[in-house]
Amino acid sequence: MSSNVGTSDSASIYRRSRRQPLAITSAVIGTTLEWFDYSVYAAVAAWIATEFFPSENSHVSLLSALAVFGVGFFFRPLGALFFGHMGDRKGRKHALAATIILMGASSLLIAVAPNYTSVGLLAPVLLVVARCAQGFSAGGEFAGGAAFLIEGAPEKRRGTYGAIHYMAIIFGNLLGAAIVASLIAVLSGDQMKLWGWRIPFLIGACAALVGLFLRARSTDTPIMQQAIMAGEIPDSPISETFRDMWKLVLRGVGLVCGFTIVTYAYVNMQSYIPAVTGLSAGTAQWLYSLSLAVQIPLIGFFGFLSDKVGRKPLMLAGAVLLTVCPIPVFALVATGSTPLVLLALIIVSVSIAVYAGPFTAAITELMPRRTRYTALSVSYGLAAALFGGTAGYVVTWLRFYTASPNAPAIYAAIAAALTLITVISTPETVHRDISK
């Protein structure tokens, strides 16, 4: 009898171990694609500005392009409600498949959209529609991927698995920046303006097809499967979230707000650096890519470390760094010196890594299983809409239209301080039972 049980347990472990690579890949590919598209948009914003918002004032054109970038974020809360309901009712897998379909379609639309010279006002309208669709799909992507990974992870390795999720975010950033930098290196300025900037979005659309194939082959998380079999599914995850979990949602927003402002300000350094220094767009891309290459393994390390020492100590350290780093970072960038700009990017990159390592596991563990997808989606979506999506525009506006060169840094530092306060008041989650 015991021999049979042991054989059954071994077979189960073997099957689970074989499924894990597919589950991890299918979970993170959408997150990678989401941030690939955002990184690409930030990197090619100057070309999008001239193609879709022609103006005699280049600052006005750039601000218009960045405003469209931000508009998509306001559709994140809507996507959070839609995909959160689907994920908590039908399962994580179905919601994740739907998000990547929409994400790929919106990338394709940006890639083929005609410019202002060709169709007039229809051009920026199509761009706005594509960004709104991206924002809507992204509203369910982060939470779905996080829940999928953390719920399928071994209990003592949830921090490590969560770090993989955030490493996928940074890898998407790095991939987007590296591809744009390579295109700048091999194409002329006219070629980049006419069609070169569109190539990364075509790559994103093709990657979405691969992601859809992988997600179609994956199975849902064991926790979600058990809940469905036991009939422990909420009738209305949305109403239950806002009725019973609103305090957790607000806490989640606090954990994300300053973090996401610093992160998106960092992403927009790709267009910010050439605009305020004498460095070329290509140089800015490579410096940014180098700083991302430093960040990726550090996120993995701090995620692993959070499984040993807990989430809260590392998140506290990361939040402190995020609060104090903006002022020296923007000051170093303003020098226009290549080594100092690289140093600035590495400083903010390391600060993000310390916080990001334990972040995905911590915020996922914080939410109850019944409405985890919805509560996590709403928290992240609201914070991204109110703070992350506007970061690039606000930073650029503050730089061009205020007398203080430190204004963008002060803005980012104040937001990060709000996240620090939230972390201080948040309990440790490393030993929490996430099946309840």
CSV table of C-alpha atoms in Angstrom, one decimal:
chain,number,residue,atom,x,y,z
A,1,MET,CA,0.0,0.0,0.0
A,2,SER,CA,2.7,2.5,1.0
A,3,SER,CA,4.7,1.6,-2.1
A,4,ASN,CA,1.8,2.5,-4.3
A,5,VAL,CA,1.2,5.8,-2.5
A,6,GLY,CA,4.9,6.6,-2.9
A,7,THR,CA,4.8,5.8,-6.6
A,8,SER,CA,1.7,7.9,-7.1
A,9,ASP,CA,3.3,10.9,-5.2
A,10,SER,CA,6.5,10.5,-7.2
A,11,ALA,CA,4.5,10.4,-10.5
A,12,SER,CA,2.5,13.5,-9.4
A,13,ILE,CA,5.7,15.4,-8.6
A,14,TYR,CA,7.3,14.3,-11.9
A,15,ARG,CA,4.3,15.5,-13.9
A,16,ARG,CA,4.2,18.8,-12.0
A,17,SER,CA,7.9,19.4,-12.5
A,18,ARG,CA,7.5,18.8,-16.2
A,19,ARG,CA,4.6,21.3,-16.4
A,20,GLN,CA,6.5,24.0,-14.5
A,21,PRO,CA,8.7,25.3,-17.3
A,22,LEU,CA,5.6,25.6,-19.6
A,23,ALA,CA,3.6,27.3,-16.8
A,24,ILE,CA,6.4,29.7,-16.0
A,25,THR,CA,6.9,30.6,-19.7
A,26,SER,CA,3.2,31.0,-20.4
A,27,ALA,CA,2.8,33.2,-17.4
A,28,VAL,CA,5.7,35.6,-18.1
A,29,ILE,CA,5.5,35.9,-21.9
A,30,GLY,CA,2.6,38.2,-21.8
A,31,THR,CA,4.2,40.4,-19.1
A,32,THR,CA,7.4,40.5,-21.2
A,33,LEU,CA,5.4,41.5,-24.3
A,34,GLU,CA,3.4,44.2,-22.3
A,35,TRP,CA,6.6,45.9,-21.2
A,36,PHE,CA,8.3,45.3,-24.5
A,37,ASP,CA,5.6,47.4,-26.1
A,38,TYR,CA,5.8,50.1,-23.5
A,39,SER,CA,9.6,50.3,-23.7
A,40,VAL,CA,9.4,50.5,-27.5
A,41,TYR,CA,6.8,53.2,-27.4
A,42,ALA,CA,8.9,55.3,-24.9
A,43,ALA,CA,12.0,54.7,-27.1
A,44,VAL,CA,10.4,55.7,-30.4
A,45,ALA,CA,8.1,58.5,-28.9
A,46,ALA,CA,10.1,61.1,-30.8
A,47,TRP,CA,9.3,59.5,-34.2
A,48,ILE,CA,5.7,58.8,-33.2
A,49,ALA,CA,5.4,62.5,-32.3
A,50,THR,CA,6.5,63.7,-35.7
A,51,GLU,CA,4.4,61.1,-37.6
A,52,PHE,CA,1.2,61.5,-35.7
A,53,PHE,CA,1.4,65.0,-34.1
A,54,PRO,CA,3.4,67.2,-36.4
A,55,SER,CA,4.0,70.7,-35.0
A,56,GLU,CA,6.5,73.5,-35.3
A,57,ASN,CA,7.3,73.0,-31.6
A,58,SER,CA,9.0,69.7,-31.1
A,59,HIS,CA,8.2,69.8,-27.3
A,60,VAL,CA,4.5,70.0,-28.0
A,61,SER,CA,4.7,67.0,-30.4
A,62,LEU,CA,6.6,64.9,-27.9
A,63,LEU,CA,4.2,65.8,-25.1
A,64,SER,CA,1.3,64.8,-27.3
A,65,ALA,CA,2.9,61.4,-28.0
A,66,LEU,CA,3.5,60.9,-24.3
A,67,ALA,CA,-0.1,62.0,-23.5
A,68,VAL,CA,-1.3,59.2,-25.7
A,69,PHE,CA,1.1,56.8,-23.9
A,70,GLY,CA,-0.6,57.9,-20.7
A,71,VAL,CA,-4.2,57.6,-22.0
A,72,GLY,CA,-3.9,53.8,-22.3
A,73,PHE,CA,-3.2,53.6,-18.6
A,74,PHE,CA,-6.7,55.0,-17.8
A,75,PHE,CA,-8.2,51.9,-19.4
A,76,ARG,CA,-6.2,49.6,-17.1
A,77,PRO,CA,-8.9,49.8,-14.3
A,78,LEU,CA,-11.6,48.8,-16.8
A,79,GLY,CA,-9.4,45.9,-18.0
A,80,ALA,CA,-8.7,45.0,-14.3
A,81,LEU,CA,-12.5,44.7,-13.7
A,82,PHE,CA,-13.2,42.7,-16.8
A,83,PHE,CA,-10.2,40.3,-16.7
A,84,GLY,CA,-10.3,40.1,-12.9
A,85,HIS,CA,-13.9,38.9,-13.0
A,86,MET,CA,-13.0,36.4,-15.7
A,87,GLY,CA,-9.9,35.2,-13.8
A,88,ASP,CA,-11.7,34.7,-10.5
A,89,ARG,CA,-14.8,33.1,-12.1
A,90,LYS,CA,-13.5,31.0,-15.0
A,91,GLY,CA,-9.8,30.6,-14.1
A,92,ARG,CA,-6.5,32.3,-14.6
A,93,LYS,CA,-5.7,30.5,-17.8
A,94,HIS,CA,-8.7,31.8,-19.8
A,95,ALA,CA,-8.2,35.4,-18.7
A,96,LEU,CA,-4.5,35.3,-19.6
A,97,ALA,CA,-5.3,33.9,-23.1
A,98,ALA,CA,-7.7,36.8,-23.7
A,99,THR,CA,-5.3,39.5,-22.6
A,100,ILE,CA,-2.5,38.3,-24.9
A,101,ILE,CA,-4.9,38.2,-27.9
A,102,LEU,CA,-5.9,41.8,-27.4
A,103,MET,CA,-2.3,42.8,-26.7
A,104,GLY,CA,-1.0,41.4,-30.0
A,105,ALA,CA,-3.9,43.0,-31.9
A,106,SER,CA,-3.1,46.5,-30.5
A,107,SER,CA,0.6,46.1,-31.3
A,108,LEU,CA,-0.2,45.2,-34.9
A,109,LEU,CA,-2.5,48.3,-35.2
A,110,ILE,CA,0.3,50.6,-34.1
A,111,ALA,CA,2.7,48.9,-36.5
A,112,VAL,CA,0.4,49.5,-39.5
A,113,ALA,CA,-1.4,52.7,-38.6
A,114,PRO,CA,-1.1,55.4,-41.3
A,115,ASN,CA,0.5,58.7,-40.3
A,116,TYR,CA,-1.0,62.2,-40.1
A,117,THR,CA,0.1,63.2,-43.6
A,118,SER,CA,-1.8,60.3,-45.1
A,119,VAL,CA,-5.1,60.4,-43.3
A,120,GLY,CA,-5.1,63.5,-41.1
A,121,LEU,CA,-6.9,63.2,-37.7
A,122,LEU,CA,-7.7,59.6,-38.2
A,123,ALA,CA,-4.0,58.8,-37.6
A,124,PRO,CA,-3.8,59.9,-33.9
A,125,VAL,CA,-7.3,58.5,-33.4
A,126,LEU,CA,-6.1,55.0,-34.4
A,127,LEU,CA,-3.0,55.4,-32.2
A,128,VAL,CA,-5.2,56.3,-29.2
A,129,VAL,CA,-7.5,53.3,-29.9
A,130,ALA,CA,-4.4,51.0,-30.0
A,131,ARG,CA,-3.1,52.4,-26.8
A,132,CYS,CA,-6.5,52.1,-25.1
A,133,ALA,CA,-6.6,48.4,-26.2
A,134,GLN,CA,-3.1,47.9,-24.8
A,135,GLY,CA,-4.1,49.5,-21.5
A,136,PHE,CA,-7.3,47.4,-21.3
A,137,SER,CA,-5.4,44.2,-21.8
A,138,ALA,CA,-2.6,45.2,-19.5
A,139,GLY,CA,-5.2,45.7,-16.8
A,140,GLY,CA,-5.4,42.0,-16.4
A,141,GLU,CA,-1.9,40.9,-17.5
A,142,PHE,CA,0.2,41.7,-14.4
A,143,ALA,CA,-2.3,40.3,-11.9
A,144,GLY,CA,-3.0,37.2,-14.0
A,145,GLY,CA,0.7,36.4,-14.5
A,146,ALA,CA,1.5,37.0,-10.9
A,147,ALA,CA,-1.4,34.9,-9.5
A,148,PHE,CA,-0.6,32.1,-12.0
A,149,LEU,CA,3.1,32.0,-10.9
A,150,ILE,CA,2.7,32.4,-7.2
A,151,GLU,CA,-0.3,30.0,-6.9
A,152,GLY,CA,1.7,27.3,-8.7
A,153,ALA,CA,5.0,27.9,-6.8
A,154,PRO,CA,6.4,25.8,-4.0
A,155,GLU,CA,5.5,27.5,-0.7
A,156,LYS,CA,9.2,28.2,0.2
A,157,ARG,CA,10.0,29.6,-3.3
A,158,ARG,CA,7.2,32.0,-3.9
A,159,GLY,CA,9.6,35.0,-3.7
A,160,THR,CA,11.8,33.4,-6.3
A,161,TYR,CA,8.9,32.7,-8.7
A,162,GLY,CA,7.6,36.2,-8.1
A,163,ALA,CA,11.0,37.6,-9.0
A,164,ILE,CA,10.9,35.6,-12.3
A,165,HIS,CA,7.6,37.5,-13.1
A,166,TYR,CA,9.2,40.9,-12.5
A,167,MET,CA,12.4,39.8,-14.3
A,168,ALA,CA,10.1,39.2,-17.3
A,169,ILE,CA,9.0,42.9,-17.0
A,170,ILE,CA,12.6,44.1,-17.1
A,171,PHE,CA,13.5,41.7,-19.9
A,172,GLY,CA,10.7,43.1,-21.9
A,173,ASN,CA,12.1,46.6,-21.3
A,174,LEU,CA,15.6,45.4,-22.2
A,175,LEU,CA,14.5,43.6,-25.3
A,176,GLY,CA,12.6,46.7,-26.5
A,177,ALA,CA,15.4,49.1,-25.8
A,178,ALA,CA,18.0,46.8,-27.4
A,179,ILE,CA,16.0,46.3,-30.6
A,180,VAL,CA,15.4,50.0,-31.0
A,181,ALA,CA,19.0,50.8,-30.4
A,182,SER,CA,20.0,48.2,-33.0
A,183,LEU,CA,17.6,49.7,-35.5
A,184,ILE,CA,19.0,53.2,-34.9
A,185,ALA,CA,22.5,51.8,-35.5
A,186,VAL,CA,21.7,50.2,-38.8
A,187,LEU,CA,19.0,52.5,-40.3
A,188,SER,CA,19.3,56.1,-41.4
A,189,GLY,CA,17.3,58.8,-39.7
A,190,ASP,CA,14.8,59.0,-42.6
A,191,GLN,CA,14.4,55.2,-42.6
A,192,MET,CA,13.6,55.3,-38.8
A,193,LYS,CA,11.1,58.0,-39.3
A,194,LEU,CA,9.4,56.4,-42.3
A,195,TRP,CA,9.1,52.8,-41.2
A,196,GLY,CA,11.9,51.7,-38.9
A,197,TRP,CA,10.1,52.6,-35.7
A,198,ARG,CA,7.2,50.3,-36.7
A,199,ILE,CA,9.4,47.1,-36.8
A,200,PRO,CA,9.4,46.5,-33.0
A,201,PHE,CA,5.6,46.6,-32.9
A,202,LEU,CA,5.4,44.0,-35.6
A,203,ILE,CA,7.8,41.8,-33.6
A,204,GLY,CA,5.5,42.3,-30.6
A,205,ALA,CA,2.5,41.1,-32.6
A,206,CYS,CA,4.3,38.0,-33.7
A,207,ALA,CA,5.4,37.3,-30.1
A,208,ALA,CA,1.8,37.5,-29.0
A,209,LEU,CA,1.0,34.5,-31.3
A,210,VAL,CA,3.7,32.5,-29.6
A,211,GLY,CA,2.3,33.5,-26.2
A,212,LEU,CA,-1.2,32.5,-27.1
A,213,PHE,CA,0.0,29.0,-28.2
A,214,LEU,CA,1.9,28.5,-24.9
A,215,ARG,CA,-1.1,29.6,-22.8
A,216,ALA,CA,-3.5,27.4,-24.7
A,217,ARG,CA,-1.3,24.4,-23.8
A,218,SER,CA,-1.0,25.3,-20.1
A,219,THR,CA,-3.3,24.2,-17.2
A,220,ASP,CA,-4.7,26.4,-14.5
A,221,THR,CA,-3.1,26.6,-11.1
A,222,PRO,CA,-3.8,23.8,-8.6
A,223,ILE,CA,-5.4,26.3,-6.1
A,224,MET,CA,-7.8,27.6,-8.8
A,225,GLN,CA,-8.6,24.0,-10.0
A,226,GLN,CA,-9.4,23.0,-6.4
A,227,ALA,CA,-11.6,26.0,-5.9
A,228,ILE,CA,-13.6,25.3,-9.1
A,229,MET,CA,-14.1,21.7,-8.2
A,230,ALA,CA,-15.2,22.6,-4.7
A,231,GLY,CA,-17.6,25.2,-6.0
A,232,GLU,CA,-15.8,27.9,-4.0
A,233,ILE,CA,-16.2,30.6,-6.7
A,234,PRO,CA,-17.5,34.0,-5.9
A,235,ASP,CA,-20.7,35.0,-7.8
A,236,SER,CA,-19.5,38.6,-8.2
A,237,PRO,CA,-15.7,39.0,-7.6
A,238,ILE,CA,-16.0,42.7,-8.4
A,239,SER,CA,-18.7,43.5,-5.8
A,240,GLU,CA,-17.0,41.3,-3.2
A,241,THR,CA,-13.7,43.1,-3.8
A,242,PHE,CA,-15.1,46.5,-3.3
A,243,ARG,CA,-17.4,45.5,-0.4
A,244,ASP,CA,-15.0,43.4,1.6
A,245,MET,CA,-11.5,44.0,0.3
A,246,TRP,CA,-11.4,47.8,-0.3
A,247,LYS,CA,-8.8,48.3,2.4
A,248,LEU,CA,-6.5,45.7,0.8
A,249,VAL,CA,-7.0,47.3,-2.6
A,250,LEU,CA,-6.0,50.7,-1.2
A,251,ARG,CA,-3.0,49.1,0.5
A,252,GLY,CA,-2.0,47.6,-2.9
A,253,VAL,CA,-2.3,51.0,-4.6
A,254,GLY,CA,0.0,52.4,-1.9
A,255,LEU,CA,2.6,49.6,-2.5
A,256,VAL,CA,2.5,50.4,-6.2
A,257,CYS,CA,2.2,54.2,-6.6
A,258,GLY,CA,5.7,55.5,-5.9
A,259,PHE,CA,7.3,52.3,-7.2
A,260,THR,CA,5.5,52.7,-10.5
A,261,ILE,CA,6.2,56.4,-10.9
A,262,VAL,CA,10.0,55.9,-10.4
A,263,THR,CA,9.8,52.9,-12.7
A,264,TYR,CA,8.0,54.7,-15.6
A,265,ALA,CA,10.2,57.8,-15.1
A,266,TYR,CA,13.1,55.4,-15.6
A,267,VAL,CA,11.6,53.9,-18.7
A,268,ASN,CA,11.0,57.3,-20.2
A,269,MET,CA,14.7,58.2,-19.6
A,270,GLN,CA,15.1,56.7,-23.2
A,271,SER,CA,13.5,59.8,-24.6
A,272,TYR,CA,14.2,62.2,-21.7
A,273,ILE,CA,18.0,61.8,-21.9
A,274,PRO,CA,18.4,62.9,-25.6
A,275,ALA,CA,15.9,65.7,-25.0
A,276,VAL,CA,17.8,67.4,-22.1
A,277,THR,CA,21.4,66.4,-22.9
A,278,GLY,CA,23.7,66.4,-25.9
A,279,LEU,CA,23.7,62.6,-26.0
A,280,SER,CA,22.2,60.9,-29.1
A,281,ALA,CA,19.2,58.7,-29.0
A,282,GLY,CA,21.3,55.6,-29.8
A,283,THR,CA,23.7,56.3,-26.9
A,284,ALA,CA,20.7,56.8,-24.6
A,285,GLN,CA,19.4,53.4,-25.7
A,286,TRP,CA,22.6,51.5,-25.0
A,287,LEU,CA,23.1,53.2,-21.6
A,288,TYR,CA,19.6,52.3,-20.7
A,289,SER,CA,20.0,48.7,-21.9
A,290,LEU,CA,23.2,48.3,-19.9
A,291,SER,CA,21.4,49.5,-16.7
A,292,LEU,CA,18.6,47.0,-17.4
A,293,ALA,CA,21.2,44.2,-17.8
A,294,VAL,CA,22.4,45.0,-14.3
A,295,GLN,CA,18.9,45.0,-12.9
A,296,ILE,CA,17.6,41.6,-14.1
A,297,PRO,CA,19.9,39.3,-12.1
A,298,LEU,CA,19.6,41.5,-9.0
A,299,ILE,CA,15.8,41.2,-9.0
A,300,GLY,CA,16.2,37.4,-9.1
A,301,PHE,CA,18.7,37.6,-6.2
A,302,PHE,CA,16.4,39.8,-4.0
A,303,GLY,CA,13.4,37.6,-4.8
A,304,PHE,CA,15.4,34.5,-3.7
A,305,LEU,CA,16.6,36.4,-0.6
A,306,SER,CA,13.0,37.3,0.4
A,307,ASP,CA,12.3,33.6,0.8
A,308,LYS,CA,15.0,33.5,3.4
A,309,VAL,CA,14.6,36.8,5.3
A,310,GLY,CA,11.0,37.8,4.4
A,311,ARG,CA,9.4,40.3,2.0
A,312,LYS,CA,9.1,43.3,4.3
A,313,PRO,CA,12.8,44.0,5.2
A,314,LEU,CA,13.8,44.1,1.5
A,315,MET,CA,10.8,46.2,0.5
A,316,LEU,CA,11.5,48.7,3.2
A,317,ALA,CA,15.1,49.0,2.0
A,318,GLY,CA,13.9,49.3,-1.6
A,319,ALA,CA,11.4,51.9,-0.8
A,320,VAL,CA,14.0,54.0,1.1
A,321,LEU,CA,16.3,53.8,-2.0
A,322,LEU,CA,13.4,54.8,-4.3
A,323,THR,CA,12.7,57.8,-2.1
A,324,VAL,CA,16.3,59.1,-1.9
A,325,CYS,CA,17.6,58.2,-5.4
A,326,PRO,CA,15.5,60.5,-7.8
A,327,ILE,CA,17.3,63.8,-6.9
A,328,PRO,CA,20.9,62.6,-7.4
A,329,VAL,CA,19.8,60.6,-10.5
A,330,PHE,CA,18.2,63.5,-12.3
A,331,ALA,CA,21.2,65.7,-11.3
A,332,LEU,CA,23.6,63.2,-12.8
A,333,VAL,CA,21.6,62.9,-16.0
A,334,ALA,CA,21.5,66.8,-16.3
A,335,THR,CA,25.4,66.8,-16.5
A,336,GLY,CA,25.2,65.2,-20.0
A,337,SER,CA,28.3,63.2,-19.2
A,338,THR,CA,28.1,59.6,-20.6
A,339,PRO,CA,29.7,57.9,-17.6
A,340,LEU,CA,27.6,60.0,-15.1
A,341,VAL,CA,24.4,59.3,-17.0
A,342,LEU,CA,25.2,55.6,-16.9
A,343,LEU,CA,25.9,55.8,-13.2
A,344,ALA,CA,22.5,57.5,-12.7
A,345,LEU,CA,20.7,54.8,-14.6
A,346,ILE,CA,22.4,52.1,-12.6
A,347,ILE,CA,21.6,53.8,-9.3
A,348,VAL,CA,17.9,53.8,-10.1
A,349,SER,CA,18.1,50.4,-11.6
A,350,VAL,CA,19.5,48.9,-8.4
A,351,SER,CA,17.0,50.7,-6.3
A,352,ILE,CA,14.1,49.3,-8.3
A,353,ALA,CA,15.7,45.8,-8.1
A,354,VAL,CA,15.7,45.8,-4.3
A,355,TYR,CA,12.0,46.6,-4.2
A,356,ALA,CA,10.9,44.5,-7.2
A,357,GLY,CA,12.6,41.3,-6.0
A,358,PRO,CA,10.0,40.5,-3.3
A,359,PHE,CA,7.2,42.8,-4.6
A,360,THR,CA,5.3,40.4,-6.8
A,361,ALA,CA,5.1,37.7,-4.2
A,362,ALA,CA,4.2,40.1,-1.4
A,363,ILE,CA,1.3,41.9,-3.2
A,364,THR,CA,0.0,38.5,-4.5
A,365,GLU,CA,0.2,36.9,-1.0
A,366,LEU,CA,-1.6,39.9,0.4
A,367,MET,CA,-4.8,39.2,-1.5
A,368,PRO,CA,-7.3,36.5,-0.6
A,369,ARG,CA,-7.8,33.6,-3.1
A,370,ARG,CA,-11.5,34.2,-3.8
A,371,THR,CA,-10.9,37.6,-5.4
A,372,ARG,CA,-7.2,37.6,-5.8
A,373,TYR,CA,-7.2,38.3,-9.5
A,374,THR,CA,-9.7,41.1,-9.2
A,375,ALA,CA,-8.2,42.7,-6.1
A,376,LEU,CA,-4.7,42.6,-7.5
A,377,SER,CA,-5.8,43.8,-10.9
A,378,VAL,CA,-7.7,46.8,-9.5
A,379,SER,CA,-4.8,47.7,-7.1
A,380,TYR,CA,-2.2,47.6,-9.8
A,381,GLY,CA,-4.5,49.0,-12.5
A,382,LEU,CA,-5.5,52.1,-10.4
A,383,ALA,CA,-1.9,52.8,-9.4
A,384,ALA,CA,-0.6,52.4,-12.9
A,385,ALA,CA,-3.4,54.7,-14.3
A,386,LEU,CA,-3.1,57.4,-11.7
A,387,PHE,CA,0.7,57.4,-11.3
A,388,GLY,CA,2.6,55.3,-13.8
A,389,GLY,CA,0.9,56.3,-17.0
A,390,THR,CA,1.2,60.0,-16.3
A,391,ALA,CA,4.9,59.8,-15.1
A,392,GLY,CA,6.5,60.3,-18.5
A,393,TYR,CA,4.2,63.2,-19.3
A,394,VAL,CA,4.5,64.9,-15.9
A,395,VAL,CA,8.3,64.5,-15.8
A,396,THR,CA,8.7,65.9,-19.3
A,397,TRP,CA,6.3,68.8,-18.6
A,398,LEU,CA,8.0,69.7,-15.3
A,399,ARG,CA,11.4,69.7,-17.1
A,400,PHE,CA,10.2,72.0,-19.9
A,401,TYR,CA,7.7,74.3,-18.2
A,402,THR,CA,9.0,74.9,-14.6
A,403,ALA,CA,12.0,77.0,-13.5
A,404,SER,CA,13.3,74.2,-11.3
A,405,PRO,CA,15.5,71.5,-12.8
A,406,ASN,CA,14.8,69.4,-9.7
A,407,ALA,CA,11.0,69.4,-10.0
A,408,PRO,CA,10.8,66.0,-11.7
A,409,ALA,CA,13.1,64.5,-9.1
A,410,ILE,CA,11.0,66.0,-6.2
A,411,TYR,CA,7.8,64.7,-7.8
A,412,ALA,CA,9.2,61.1,-8.0
A,413,ALA,CA,10.7,61.3,-4.5
A,414,ILE,CA,7.4,62.4,-2.9
A,415,ALA,CA,5.5,59.5,-4.6
A,416,ALA,CA,8.1,57.0,-3.5
A,417,ALA,CA,7.8,58.3,0.1
A,418,LEU,CA,4.1,57.4,0.0
A,419,THR,CA,5.0,53.8,-1.0
A,420,LEU,CA,7.5,53.7,1.9
A,421,ILE,CA,4.8,54.7,4.4
A,422,THR,CA,2.6,51.9,3.0
A,423,VAL,CA,5.3,49.3,3.3
A,424,ILE,CA,5.9,50.3,6.9
A,425,SER,CA,2.2,49.6,7.7
A,426,THR,CA,2.0,46.4,5.7
A,427,PRO,CA,2.3,43.0,7.6
A,428,GLU,CA,4.8,40.3,6.6
A,429,THR,CA,3.3,37.8,4.1
A,430,VAL,CA,6.0,35.3,3.5
A,431,HIS,CA,4.3,32.5,5.6
A,432,ARG,CA,0.7,33.3,4.6
A,433,ASP,CA,-1.5,30.4,3.4
A,434,ILE,CA,-2.4,31.6,-0.1
A,435,SER,CA,-5.0,28.9,-0.7
A,436,LYS,CA,-7.5,30.8,1.5
